[in-house]
PDB file of C-alpha atoms in Angstrom:
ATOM      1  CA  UNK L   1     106.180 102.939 123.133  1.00 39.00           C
ATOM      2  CA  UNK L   2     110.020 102.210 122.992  1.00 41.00           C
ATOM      3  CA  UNK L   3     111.416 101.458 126.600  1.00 41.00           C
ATOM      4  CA  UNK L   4     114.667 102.465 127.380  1.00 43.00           C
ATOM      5  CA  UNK L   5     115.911  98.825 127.973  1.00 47.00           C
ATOM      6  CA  UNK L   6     114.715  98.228 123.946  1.00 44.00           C
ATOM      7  CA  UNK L   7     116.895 101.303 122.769  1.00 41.00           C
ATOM      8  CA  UNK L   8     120.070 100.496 125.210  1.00 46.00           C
ATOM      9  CA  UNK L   9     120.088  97.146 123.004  1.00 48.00           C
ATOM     10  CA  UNK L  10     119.694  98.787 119.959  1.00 46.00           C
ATOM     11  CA  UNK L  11     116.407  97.676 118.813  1.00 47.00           C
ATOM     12  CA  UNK L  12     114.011 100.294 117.256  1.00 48.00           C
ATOM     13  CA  UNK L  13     110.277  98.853 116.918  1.00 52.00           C
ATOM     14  CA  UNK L  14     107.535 100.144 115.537  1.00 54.00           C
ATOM     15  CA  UNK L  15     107.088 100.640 111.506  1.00 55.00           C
ATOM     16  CA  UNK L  16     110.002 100.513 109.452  1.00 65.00           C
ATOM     17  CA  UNK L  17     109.340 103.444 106.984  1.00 76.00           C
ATOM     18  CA  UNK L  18     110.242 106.952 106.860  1.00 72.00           C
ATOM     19  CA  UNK L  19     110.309 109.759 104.292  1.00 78.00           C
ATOM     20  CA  UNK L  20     112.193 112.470 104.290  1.00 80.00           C
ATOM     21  CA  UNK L  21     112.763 115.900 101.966  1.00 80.00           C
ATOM     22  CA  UNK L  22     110.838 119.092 100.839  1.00 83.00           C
ATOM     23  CA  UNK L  23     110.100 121.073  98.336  1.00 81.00           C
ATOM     24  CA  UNK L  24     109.749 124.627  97.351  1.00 87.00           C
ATOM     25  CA  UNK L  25     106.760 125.887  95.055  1.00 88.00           C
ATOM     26  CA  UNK L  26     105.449 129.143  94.172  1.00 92.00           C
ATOM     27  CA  UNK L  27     101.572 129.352  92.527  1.00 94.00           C
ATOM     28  CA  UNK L  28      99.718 131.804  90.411  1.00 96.00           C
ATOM     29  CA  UNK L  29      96.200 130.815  89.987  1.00 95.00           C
ATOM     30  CA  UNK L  30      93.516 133.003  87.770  1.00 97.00           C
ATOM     31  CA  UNK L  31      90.115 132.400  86.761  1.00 96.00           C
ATOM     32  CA  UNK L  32      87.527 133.979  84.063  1.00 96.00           C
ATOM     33  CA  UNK L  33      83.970 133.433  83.797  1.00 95.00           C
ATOM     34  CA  UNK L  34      81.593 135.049  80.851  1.00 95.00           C
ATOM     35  CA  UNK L  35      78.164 134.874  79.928  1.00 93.00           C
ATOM     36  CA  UNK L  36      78.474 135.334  76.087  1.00 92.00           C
ATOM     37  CA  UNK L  37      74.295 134.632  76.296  1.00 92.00           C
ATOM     38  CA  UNK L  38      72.418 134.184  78.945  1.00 91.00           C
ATOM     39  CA  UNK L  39      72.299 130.499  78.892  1.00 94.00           C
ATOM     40  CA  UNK L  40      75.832 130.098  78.637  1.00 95.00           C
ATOM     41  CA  UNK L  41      78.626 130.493  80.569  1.00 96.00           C
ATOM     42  CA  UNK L  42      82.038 129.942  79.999  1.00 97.00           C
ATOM     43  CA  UNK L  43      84.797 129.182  82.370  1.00 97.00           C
ATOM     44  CA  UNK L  44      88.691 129.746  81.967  1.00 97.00           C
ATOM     45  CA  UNK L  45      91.482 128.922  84.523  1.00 97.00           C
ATOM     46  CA  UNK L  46      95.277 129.001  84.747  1.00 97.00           C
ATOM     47  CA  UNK L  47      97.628 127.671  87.224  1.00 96.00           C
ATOM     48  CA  UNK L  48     101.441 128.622  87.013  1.00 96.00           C
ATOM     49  CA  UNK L  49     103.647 126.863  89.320  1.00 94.00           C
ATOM     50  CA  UNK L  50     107.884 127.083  89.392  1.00 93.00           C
ATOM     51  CA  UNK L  51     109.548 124.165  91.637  1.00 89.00           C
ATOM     52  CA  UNK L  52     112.771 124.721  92.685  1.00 86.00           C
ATOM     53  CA  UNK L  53     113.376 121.249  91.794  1.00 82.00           C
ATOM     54  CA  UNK L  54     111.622 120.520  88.780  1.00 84.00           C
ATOM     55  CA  UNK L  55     111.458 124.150  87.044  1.00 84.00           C
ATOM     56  CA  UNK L  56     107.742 125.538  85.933  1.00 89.00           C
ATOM     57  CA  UNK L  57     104.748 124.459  84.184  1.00 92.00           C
ATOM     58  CA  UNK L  58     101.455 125.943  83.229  1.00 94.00           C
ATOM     59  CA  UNK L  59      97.687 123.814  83.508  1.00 95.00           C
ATOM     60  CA  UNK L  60      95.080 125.088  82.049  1.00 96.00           C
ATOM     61  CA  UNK L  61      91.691 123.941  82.685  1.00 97.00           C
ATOM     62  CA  UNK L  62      88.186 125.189  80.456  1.00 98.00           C
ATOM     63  CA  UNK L  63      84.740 124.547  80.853  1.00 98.00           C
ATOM     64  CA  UNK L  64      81.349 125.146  79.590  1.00 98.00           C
ATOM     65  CA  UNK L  65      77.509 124.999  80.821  1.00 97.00           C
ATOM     66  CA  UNK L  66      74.702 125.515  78.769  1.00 97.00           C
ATOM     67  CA  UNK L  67      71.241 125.729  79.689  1.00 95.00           C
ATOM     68  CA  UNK L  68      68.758 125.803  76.861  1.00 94.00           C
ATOM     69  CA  UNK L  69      66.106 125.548  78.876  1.00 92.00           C
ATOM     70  CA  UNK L  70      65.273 125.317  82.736  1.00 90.00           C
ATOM     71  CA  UNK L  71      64.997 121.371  82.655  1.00 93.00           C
ATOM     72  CA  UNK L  72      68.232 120.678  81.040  1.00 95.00           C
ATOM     73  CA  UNK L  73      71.470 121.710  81.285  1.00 96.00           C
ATOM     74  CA  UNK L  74      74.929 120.176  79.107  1.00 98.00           C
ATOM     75  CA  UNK L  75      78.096 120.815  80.496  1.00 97.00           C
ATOM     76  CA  UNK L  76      81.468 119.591  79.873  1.00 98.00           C
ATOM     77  CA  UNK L  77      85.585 120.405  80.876  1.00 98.00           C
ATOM     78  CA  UNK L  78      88.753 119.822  79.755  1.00 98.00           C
ATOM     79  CA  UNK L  79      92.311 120.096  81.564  1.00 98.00           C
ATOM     80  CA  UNK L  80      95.217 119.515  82.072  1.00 97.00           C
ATOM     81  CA  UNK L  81      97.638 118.699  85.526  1.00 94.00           C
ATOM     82  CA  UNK L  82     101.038 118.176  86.773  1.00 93.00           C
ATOM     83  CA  UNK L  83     102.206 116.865  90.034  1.00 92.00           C
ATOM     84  CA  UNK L  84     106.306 116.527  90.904  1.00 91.00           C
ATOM     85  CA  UNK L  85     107.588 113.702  92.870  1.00 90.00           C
ATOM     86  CA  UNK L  86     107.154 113.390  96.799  1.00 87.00           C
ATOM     87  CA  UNK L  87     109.633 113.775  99.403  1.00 85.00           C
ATOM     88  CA  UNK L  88     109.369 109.677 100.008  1.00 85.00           C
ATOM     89  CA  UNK L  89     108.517 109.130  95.892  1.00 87.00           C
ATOM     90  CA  UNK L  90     111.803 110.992  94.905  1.00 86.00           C
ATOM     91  CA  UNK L  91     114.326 112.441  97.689  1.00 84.00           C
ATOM     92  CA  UNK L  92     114.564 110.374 100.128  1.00 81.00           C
ATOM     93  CA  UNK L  93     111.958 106.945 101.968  1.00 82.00           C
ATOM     94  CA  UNK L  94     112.263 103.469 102.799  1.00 80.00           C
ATOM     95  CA  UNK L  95     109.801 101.201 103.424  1.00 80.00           C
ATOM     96  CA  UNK L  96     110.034  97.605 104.138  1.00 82.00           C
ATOM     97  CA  UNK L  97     107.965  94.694 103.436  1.00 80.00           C
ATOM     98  CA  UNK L  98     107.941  91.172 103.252  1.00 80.00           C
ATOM     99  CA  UNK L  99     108.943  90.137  99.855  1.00 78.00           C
ATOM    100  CA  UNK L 100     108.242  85.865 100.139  1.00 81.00           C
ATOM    101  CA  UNK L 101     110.649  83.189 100.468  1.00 87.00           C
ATOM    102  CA  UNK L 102     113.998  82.919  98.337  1.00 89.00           C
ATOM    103  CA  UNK L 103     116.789  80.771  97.582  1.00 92.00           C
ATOM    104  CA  UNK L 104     120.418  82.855  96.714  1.00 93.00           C
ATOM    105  CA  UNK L 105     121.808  81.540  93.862  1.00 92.00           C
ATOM    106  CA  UNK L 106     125.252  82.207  95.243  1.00 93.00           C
ATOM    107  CA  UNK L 107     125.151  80.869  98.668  1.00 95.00           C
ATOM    108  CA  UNK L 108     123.198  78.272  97.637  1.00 94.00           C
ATOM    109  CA  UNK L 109     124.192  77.108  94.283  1.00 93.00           C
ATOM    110  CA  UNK L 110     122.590  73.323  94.526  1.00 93.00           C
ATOM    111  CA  UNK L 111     119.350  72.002  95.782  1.00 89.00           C
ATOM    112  CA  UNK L 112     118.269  70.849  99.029  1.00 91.00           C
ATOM    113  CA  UNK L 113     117.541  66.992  99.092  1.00 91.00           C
ATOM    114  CA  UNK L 114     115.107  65.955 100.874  1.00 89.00           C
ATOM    115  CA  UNK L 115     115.280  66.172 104.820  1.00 89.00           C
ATOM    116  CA  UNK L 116     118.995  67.606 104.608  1.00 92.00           C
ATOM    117  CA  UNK L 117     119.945  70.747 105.607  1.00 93.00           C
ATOM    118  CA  UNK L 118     121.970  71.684 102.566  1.00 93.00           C
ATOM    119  CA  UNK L 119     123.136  70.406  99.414  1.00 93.00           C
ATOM    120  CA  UNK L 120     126.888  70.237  98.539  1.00 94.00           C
ATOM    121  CA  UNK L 121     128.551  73.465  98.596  1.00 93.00           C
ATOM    122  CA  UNK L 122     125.598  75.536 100.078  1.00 95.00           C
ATOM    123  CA  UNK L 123     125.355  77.642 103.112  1.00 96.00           C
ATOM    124  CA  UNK L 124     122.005  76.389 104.837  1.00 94.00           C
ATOM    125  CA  UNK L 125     120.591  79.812 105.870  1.00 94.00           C
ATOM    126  CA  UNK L 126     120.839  80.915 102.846  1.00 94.00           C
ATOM    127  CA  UNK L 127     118.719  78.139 100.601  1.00 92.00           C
ATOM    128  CA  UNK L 128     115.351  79.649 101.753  1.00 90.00           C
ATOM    129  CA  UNK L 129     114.462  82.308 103.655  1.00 91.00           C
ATOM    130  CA  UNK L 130     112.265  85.078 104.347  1.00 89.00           C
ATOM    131  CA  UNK L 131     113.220  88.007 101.691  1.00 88.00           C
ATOM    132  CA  UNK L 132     112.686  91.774 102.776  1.00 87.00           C
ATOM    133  CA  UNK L 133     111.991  93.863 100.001  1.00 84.00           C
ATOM    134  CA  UNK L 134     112.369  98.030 100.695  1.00 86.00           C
ATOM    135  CA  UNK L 135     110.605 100.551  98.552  1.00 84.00           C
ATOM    136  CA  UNK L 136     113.032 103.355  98.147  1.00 86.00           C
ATOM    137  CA  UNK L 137     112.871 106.491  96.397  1.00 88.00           C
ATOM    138  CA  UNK L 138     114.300 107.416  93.049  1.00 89.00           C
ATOM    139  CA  UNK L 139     115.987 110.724  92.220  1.00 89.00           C
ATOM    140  CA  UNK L 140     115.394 110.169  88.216  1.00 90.00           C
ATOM    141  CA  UNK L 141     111.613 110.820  88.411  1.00 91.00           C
ATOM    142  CA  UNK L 142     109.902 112.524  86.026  1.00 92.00           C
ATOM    143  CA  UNK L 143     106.985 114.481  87.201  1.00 93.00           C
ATOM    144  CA  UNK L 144     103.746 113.057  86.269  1.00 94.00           C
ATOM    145  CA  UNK L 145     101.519 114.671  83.957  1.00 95.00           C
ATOM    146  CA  UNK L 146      97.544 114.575  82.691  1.00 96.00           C
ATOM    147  CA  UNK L 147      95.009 115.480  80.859  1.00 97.00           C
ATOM    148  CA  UNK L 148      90.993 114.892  81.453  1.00 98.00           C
ATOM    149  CA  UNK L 149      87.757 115.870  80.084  1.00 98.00           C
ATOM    150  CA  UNK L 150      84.206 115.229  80.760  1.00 98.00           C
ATOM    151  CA  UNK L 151      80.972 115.175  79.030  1.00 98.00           C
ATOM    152  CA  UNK L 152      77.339 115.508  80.853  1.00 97.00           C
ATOM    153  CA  UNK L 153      74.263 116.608  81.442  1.00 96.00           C
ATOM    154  CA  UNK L 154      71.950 117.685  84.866  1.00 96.00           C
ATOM    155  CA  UNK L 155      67.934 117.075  84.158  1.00 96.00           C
ATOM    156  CA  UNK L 156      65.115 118.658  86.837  1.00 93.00           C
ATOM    157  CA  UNK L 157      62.279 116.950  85.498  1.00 90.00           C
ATOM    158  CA  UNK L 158      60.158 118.967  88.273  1.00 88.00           C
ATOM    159  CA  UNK L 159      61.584 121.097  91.039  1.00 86.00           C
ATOM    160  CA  UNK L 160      62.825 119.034  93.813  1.00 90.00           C
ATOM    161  CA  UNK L 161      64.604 116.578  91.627  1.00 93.00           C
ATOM    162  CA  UNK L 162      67.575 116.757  89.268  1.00 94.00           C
ATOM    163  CA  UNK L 163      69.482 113.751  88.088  1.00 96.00           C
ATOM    164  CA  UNK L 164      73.178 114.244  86.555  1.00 96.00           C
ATOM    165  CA  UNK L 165      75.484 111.904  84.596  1.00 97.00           C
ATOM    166  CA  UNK L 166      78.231 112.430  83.901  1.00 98.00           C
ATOM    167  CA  UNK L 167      81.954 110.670  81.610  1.00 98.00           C
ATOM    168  CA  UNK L 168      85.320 111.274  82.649  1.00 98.00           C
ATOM    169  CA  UNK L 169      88.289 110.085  80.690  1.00 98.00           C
ATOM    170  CA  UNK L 170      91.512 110.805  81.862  1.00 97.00           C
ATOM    171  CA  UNK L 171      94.885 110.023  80.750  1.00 96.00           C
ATOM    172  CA  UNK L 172      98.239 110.242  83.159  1.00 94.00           C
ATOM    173  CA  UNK L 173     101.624 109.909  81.961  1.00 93.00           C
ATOM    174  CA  UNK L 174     104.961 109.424  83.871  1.00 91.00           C
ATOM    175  CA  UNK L 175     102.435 108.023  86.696  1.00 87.00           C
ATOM    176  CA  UNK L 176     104.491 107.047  89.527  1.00 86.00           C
ATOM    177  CA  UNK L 177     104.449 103.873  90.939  1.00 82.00           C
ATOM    178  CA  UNK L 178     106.389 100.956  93.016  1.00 78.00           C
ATOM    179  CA  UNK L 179     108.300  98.566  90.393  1.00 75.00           C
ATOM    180  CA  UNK L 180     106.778  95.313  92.384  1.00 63.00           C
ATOM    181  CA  UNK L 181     103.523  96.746  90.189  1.00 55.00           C
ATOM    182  CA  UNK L 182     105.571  96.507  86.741  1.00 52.00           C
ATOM    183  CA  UNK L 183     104.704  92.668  86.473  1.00 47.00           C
ATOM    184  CA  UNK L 184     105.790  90.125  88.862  1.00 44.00           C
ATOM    185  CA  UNK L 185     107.181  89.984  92.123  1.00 45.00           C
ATOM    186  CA  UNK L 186     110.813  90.367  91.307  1.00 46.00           C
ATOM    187  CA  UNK L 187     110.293  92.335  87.605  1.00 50.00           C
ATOM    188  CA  UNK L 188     111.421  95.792  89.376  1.00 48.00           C
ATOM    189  CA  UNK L 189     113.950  95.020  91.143  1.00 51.00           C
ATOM    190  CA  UNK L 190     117.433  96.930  90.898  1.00 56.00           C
ATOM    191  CA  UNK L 191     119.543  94.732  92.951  1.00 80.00           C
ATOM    192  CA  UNK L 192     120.151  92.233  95.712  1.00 85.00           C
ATOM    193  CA  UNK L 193     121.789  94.429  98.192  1.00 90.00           C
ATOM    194  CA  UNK L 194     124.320  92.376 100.684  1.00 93.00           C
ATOM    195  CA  UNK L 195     125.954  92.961 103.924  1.00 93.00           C
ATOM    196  CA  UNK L 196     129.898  92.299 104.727  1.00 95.00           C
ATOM    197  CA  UNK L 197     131.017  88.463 104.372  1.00 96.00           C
ATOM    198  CA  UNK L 198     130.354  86.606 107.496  1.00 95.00           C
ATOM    199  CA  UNK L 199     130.841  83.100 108.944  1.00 95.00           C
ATOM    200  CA  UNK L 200     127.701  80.682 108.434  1.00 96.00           C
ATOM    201  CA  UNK L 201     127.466  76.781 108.173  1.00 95.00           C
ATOM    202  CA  UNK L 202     128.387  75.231 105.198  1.00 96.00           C
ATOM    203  CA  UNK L 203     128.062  72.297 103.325  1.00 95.00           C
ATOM    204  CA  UNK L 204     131.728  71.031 102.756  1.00 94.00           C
ATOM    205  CA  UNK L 205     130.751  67.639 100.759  1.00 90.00           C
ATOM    206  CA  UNK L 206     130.756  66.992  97.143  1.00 89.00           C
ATOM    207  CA  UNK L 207     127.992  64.522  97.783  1.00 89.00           C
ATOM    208  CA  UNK L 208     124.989  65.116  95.920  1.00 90.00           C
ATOM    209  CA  UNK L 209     123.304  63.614  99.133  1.00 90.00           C
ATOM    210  CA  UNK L 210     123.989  66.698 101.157  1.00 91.00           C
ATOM    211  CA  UNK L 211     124.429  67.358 104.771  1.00 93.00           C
ATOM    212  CA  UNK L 212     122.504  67.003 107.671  1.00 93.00           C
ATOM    213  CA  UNK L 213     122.711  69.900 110.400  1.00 93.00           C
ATOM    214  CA  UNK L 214     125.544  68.319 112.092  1.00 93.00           C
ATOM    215  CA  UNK L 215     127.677  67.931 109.453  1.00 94.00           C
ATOM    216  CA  UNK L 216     127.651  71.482 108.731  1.00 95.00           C
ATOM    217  CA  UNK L 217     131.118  73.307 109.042  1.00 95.00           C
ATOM    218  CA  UNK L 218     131.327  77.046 110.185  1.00 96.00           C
ATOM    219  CA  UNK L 219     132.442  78.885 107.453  1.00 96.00           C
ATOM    220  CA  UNK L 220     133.593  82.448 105.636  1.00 96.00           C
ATOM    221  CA  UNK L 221     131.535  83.297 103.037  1.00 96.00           C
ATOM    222  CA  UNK L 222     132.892  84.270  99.532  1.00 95.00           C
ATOM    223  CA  UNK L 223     130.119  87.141  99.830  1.00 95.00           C
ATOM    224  CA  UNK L 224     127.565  88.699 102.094  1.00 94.00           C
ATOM    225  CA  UNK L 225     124.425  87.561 103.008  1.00 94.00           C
ATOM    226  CA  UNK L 226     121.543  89.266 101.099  1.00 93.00           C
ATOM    227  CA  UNK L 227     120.304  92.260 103.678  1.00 91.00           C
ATOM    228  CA  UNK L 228     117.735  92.961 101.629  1.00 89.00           C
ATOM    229  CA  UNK L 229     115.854  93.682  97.778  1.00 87.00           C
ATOM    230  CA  UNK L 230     115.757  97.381  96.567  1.00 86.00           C
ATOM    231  CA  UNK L 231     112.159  98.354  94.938  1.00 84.00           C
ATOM    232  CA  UNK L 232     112.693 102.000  93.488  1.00 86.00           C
ATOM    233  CA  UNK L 233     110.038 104.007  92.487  1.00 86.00           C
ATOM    234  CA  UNK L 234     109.531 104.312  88.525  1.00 85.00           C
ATOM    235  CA  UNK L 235     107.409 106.663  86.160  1.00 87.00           C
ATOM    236  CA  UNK L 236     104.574 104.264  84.501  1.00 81.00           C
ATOM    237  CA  UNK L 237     104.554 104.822  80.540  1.00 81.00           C
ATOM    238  CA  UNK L 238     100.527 105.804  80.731  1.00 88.00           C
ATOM    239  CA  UNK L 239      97.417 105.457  82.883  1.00 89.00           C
ATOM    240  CA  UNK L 240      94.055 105.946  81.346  1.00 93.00           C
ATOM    241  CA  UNK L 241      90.877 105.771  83.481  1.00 94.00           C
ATOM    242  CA  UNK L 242      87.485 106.364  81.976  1.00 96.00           C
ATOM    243  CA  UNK L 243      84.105 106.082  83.451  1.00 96.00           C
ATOM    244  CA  UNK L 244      80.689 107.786  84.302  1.00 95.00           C
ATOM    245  CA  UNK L 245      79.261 109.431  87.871  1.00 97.00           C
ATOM    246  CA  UNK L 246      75.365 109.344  88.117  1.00 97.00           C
ATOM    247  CA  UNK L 247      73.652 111.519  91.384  1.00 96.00           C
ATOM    248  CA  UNK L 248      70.295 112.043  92.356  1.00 95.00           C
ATOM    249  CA  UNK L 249      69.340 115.058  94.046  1.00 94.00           C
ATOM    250  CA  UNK L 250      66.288 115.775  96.428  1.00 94.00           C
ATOM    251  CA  UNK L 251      65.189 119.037  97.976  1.00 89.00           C
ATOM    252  CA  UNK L 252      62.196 119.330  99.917  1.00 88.00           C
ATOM    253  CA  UNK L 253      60.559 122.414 101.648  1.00 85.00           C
ATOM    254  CA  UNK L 254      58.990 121.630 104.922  1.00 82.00           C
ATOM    255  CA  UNK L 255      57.880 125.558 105.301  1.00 80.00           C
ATOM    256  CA  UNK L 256      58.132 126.938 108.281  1.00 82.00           C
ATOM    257  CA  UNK L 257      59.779 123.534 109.991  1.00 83.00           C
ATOM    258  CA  UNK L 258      62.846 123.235 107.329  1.00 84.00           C
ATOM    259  CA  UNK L 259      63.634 121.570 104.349  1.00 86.00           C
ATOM    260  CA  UNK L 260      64.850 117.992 103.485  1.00 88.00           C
ATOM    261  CA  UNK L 261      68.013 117.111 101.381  1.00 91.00           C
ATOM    262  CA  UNK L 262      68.706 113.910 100.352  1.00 92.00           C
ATOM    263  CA  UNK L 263      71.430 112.550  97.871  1.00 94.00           C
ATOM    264  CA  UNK L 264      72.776 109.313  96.080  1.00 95.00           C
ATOM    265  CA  UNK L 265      75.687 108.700  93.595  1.00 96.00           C
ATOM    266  CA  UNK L 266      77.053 105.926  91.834  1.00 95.00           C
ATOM    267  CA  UNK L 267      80.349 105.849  89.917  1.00 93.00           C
ATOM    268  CA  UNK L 268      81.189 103.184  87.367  1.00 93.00           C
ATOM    269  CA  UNK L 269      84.610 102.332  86.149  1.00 92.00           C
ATOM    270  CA  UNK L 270      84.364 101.658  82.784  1.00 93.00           C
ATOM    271  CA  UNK L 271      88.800 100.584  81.614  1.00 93.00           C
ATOM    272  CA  UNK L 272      91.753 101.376  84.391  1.00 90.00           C
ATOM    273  CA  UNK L 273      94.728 100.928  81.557  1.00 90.00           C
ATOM    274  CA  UNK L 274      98.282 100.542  83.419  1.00 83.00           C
ATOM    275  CA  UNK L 275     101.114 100.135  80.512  1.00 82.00           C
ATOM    276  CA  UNK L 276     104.092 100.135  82.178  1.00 74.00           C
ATOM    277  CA  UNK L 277     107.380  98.134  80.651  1.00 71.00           C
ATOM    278  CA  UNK L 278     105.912  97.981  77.318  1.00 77.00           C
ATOM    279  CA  UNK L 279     103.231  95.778  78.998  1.00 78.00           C
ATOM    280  CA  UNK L 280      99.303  96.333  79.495  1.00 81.00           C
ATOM    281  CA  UNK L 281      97.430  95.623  82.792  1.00 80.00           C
ATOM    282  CA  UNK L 282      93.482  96.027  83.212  1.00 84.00           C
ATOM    283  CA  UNK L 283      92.636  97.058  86.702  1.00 82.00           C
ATOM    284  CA  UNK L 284      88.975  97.378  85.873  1.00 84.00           C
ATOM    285  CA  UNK L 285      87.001  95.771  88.381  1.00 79.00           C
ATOM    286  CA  UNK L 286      89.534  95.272  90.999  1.00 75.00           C
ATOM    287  CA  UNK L 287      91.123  97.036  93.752  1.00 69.00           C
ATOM    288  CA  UNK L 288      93.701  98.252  91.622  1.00 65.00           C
ATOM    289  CA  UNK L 289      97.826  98.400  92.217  1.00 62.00           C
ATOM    290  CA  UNK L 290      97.716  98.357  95.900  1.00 55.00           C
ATOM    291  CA  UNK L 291     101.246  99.729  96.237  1.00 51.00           C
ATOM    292  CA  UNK L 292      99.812 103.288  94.845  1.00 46.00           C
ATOM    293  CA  UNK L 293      98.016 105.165  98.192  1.00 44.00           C
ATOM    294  CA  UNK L 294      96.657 101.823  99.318  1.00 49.00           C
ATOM    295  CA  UNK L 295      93.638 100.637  96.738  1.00 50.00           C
ATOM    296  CA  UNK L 296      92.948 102.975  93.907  1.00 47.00           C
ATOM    297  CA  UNK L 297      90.892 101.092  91.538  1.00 44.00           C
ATOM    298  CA  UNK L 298      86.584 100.973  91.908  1.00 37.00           C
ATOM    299  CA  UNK L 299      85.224  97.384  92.081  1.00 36.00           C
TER     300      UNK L 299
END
């Protein structure tokens, strides 16, 4: 908890991130189900949503079961979605982190020799020092959309058992995520932002040999300090994930004393394609872009 001594100073602690914004949304959602024949049914559904932000769009979603006979049943669905920016995606967030060391190429123009404190015509503080990077939001978003389908079957070899499996391929374009995922630690970037001009120690010699700390020499700066390195959100050119589910299901009747259910799955991700930048990333196998609600991928 902040103590009143903390705030009289001006220091605010805790986590440096906020989000703030809101959006209004109105939602129609219908649904039809048929039997054409008694082993198979049909399923329809429609969602219609209007943003005041982002206008309307429809999703439709279909599906099918079929059930030739009482061991076996195929089943499969296809659909589409939409999702608009959040509040802290696309009006209005900050969230800082610590984006390594760096050198700025204007304060510090020259390199350090060894055990000086600057080279000639740099300002030491400035030569290497711990970057913060801040993941903003970005007004330009587009909203994201998908499409998925999947393709299975459920088998009961005898009563109390049934074992599904089950693909999924889906496929999400505009897919929103922080630039520092694009491809290297400084590929998404927009800018170095900097603070006024202030007075820092300098390096006044033209001596390639440098300065030690006490030959340093308070001085204006011909610009700011870097504050800090803006990380916008951006829309990812495609993500396509594809993979299967398998479950086991067990029901047993213990008469008058109960029953027992018991249940396993297992989910196996087959490609996680991120092409972003004109670039193609594999997250397969690994946690996937961290950045992105904390880890997404399956490993």
């Amino acid at each position: 908890m902040t103590s009143p001594t903390s705030i009289a100073d001006g220091i605010q602690e805790g986590d440096p991130t906020y989000a703030i914004g809101n959006e209004y949304d109105r939602a129609v959602f219908g649904e039809l189900q048929g039997n054409p024949i008694k082993s198979l049914q049909i399923v329809a559904e429609a969602r219609y949503d209007n943003y005041k932000t982002f206008g309307s769009d429809l999703t439709p979603k279909f599906g099918v079961k079929f059930t030739p006979w009482h061991w076996i049943t195929v089943r499969g669905t296809w659909g589409e979605g939409f999702r608009v920016p959040t509040a802290a995606e696309g009006i209005s967030s900050g969230e800082a982190f610590g984006a390594g060391t760096y050198t700025d190429p204007v304060l510090c123009p020259t390199t350090v020799p060894t055990g000086m404190a600057a080279g000639p015509g740099d300002y030491a503080s400035q030569c290497e020092f711990g970057l913060t990077g801040v993941l903003l939001a970005n007004p330009h978003l587009k909203p994201v959309t998908s499409t998925n389908w999947t393709a299975g079957l459920i088998l009961q070899p005898i009563r109390q058992v049934s074992v599904s499996v089950d693909y999924y391929n889906i496929k999400v374009k505009n897919d929103i995520i922080p630039t520092f995922e694009a491809g290297g630690r400084f590929a998404g970037a927009i800018s170095l932002v900097r603070g006024p001009n202030e007075t820092l120690p300098y390096c006044p010699t033209t001596d390639t040999a440098g300065c030690t700390s006490s030959q340093l020499v308070n001085t204006p700066t011909p610009v700011g300090p870097i504050l800090y390195e803006a990380f916008p959100y951006v829309n990812a050119q495609s993500i396509q994930v594809s993979g299967y589910d398998v479950g086991l299901h067990y029901h047993w009747n213990w008469g008058r004393f109960g029953s027992f259910t018991g249940e396993a799955s297992w989910t196996h991700e087959l490609t996680y394609k991120l092409l972003v930048g004109g670039n193609s990333f594999e997250l397969a196998g690994t946690h996937g872009p961290s950045g992105v609600s904390g880890d997404t991928g399956n490993p």
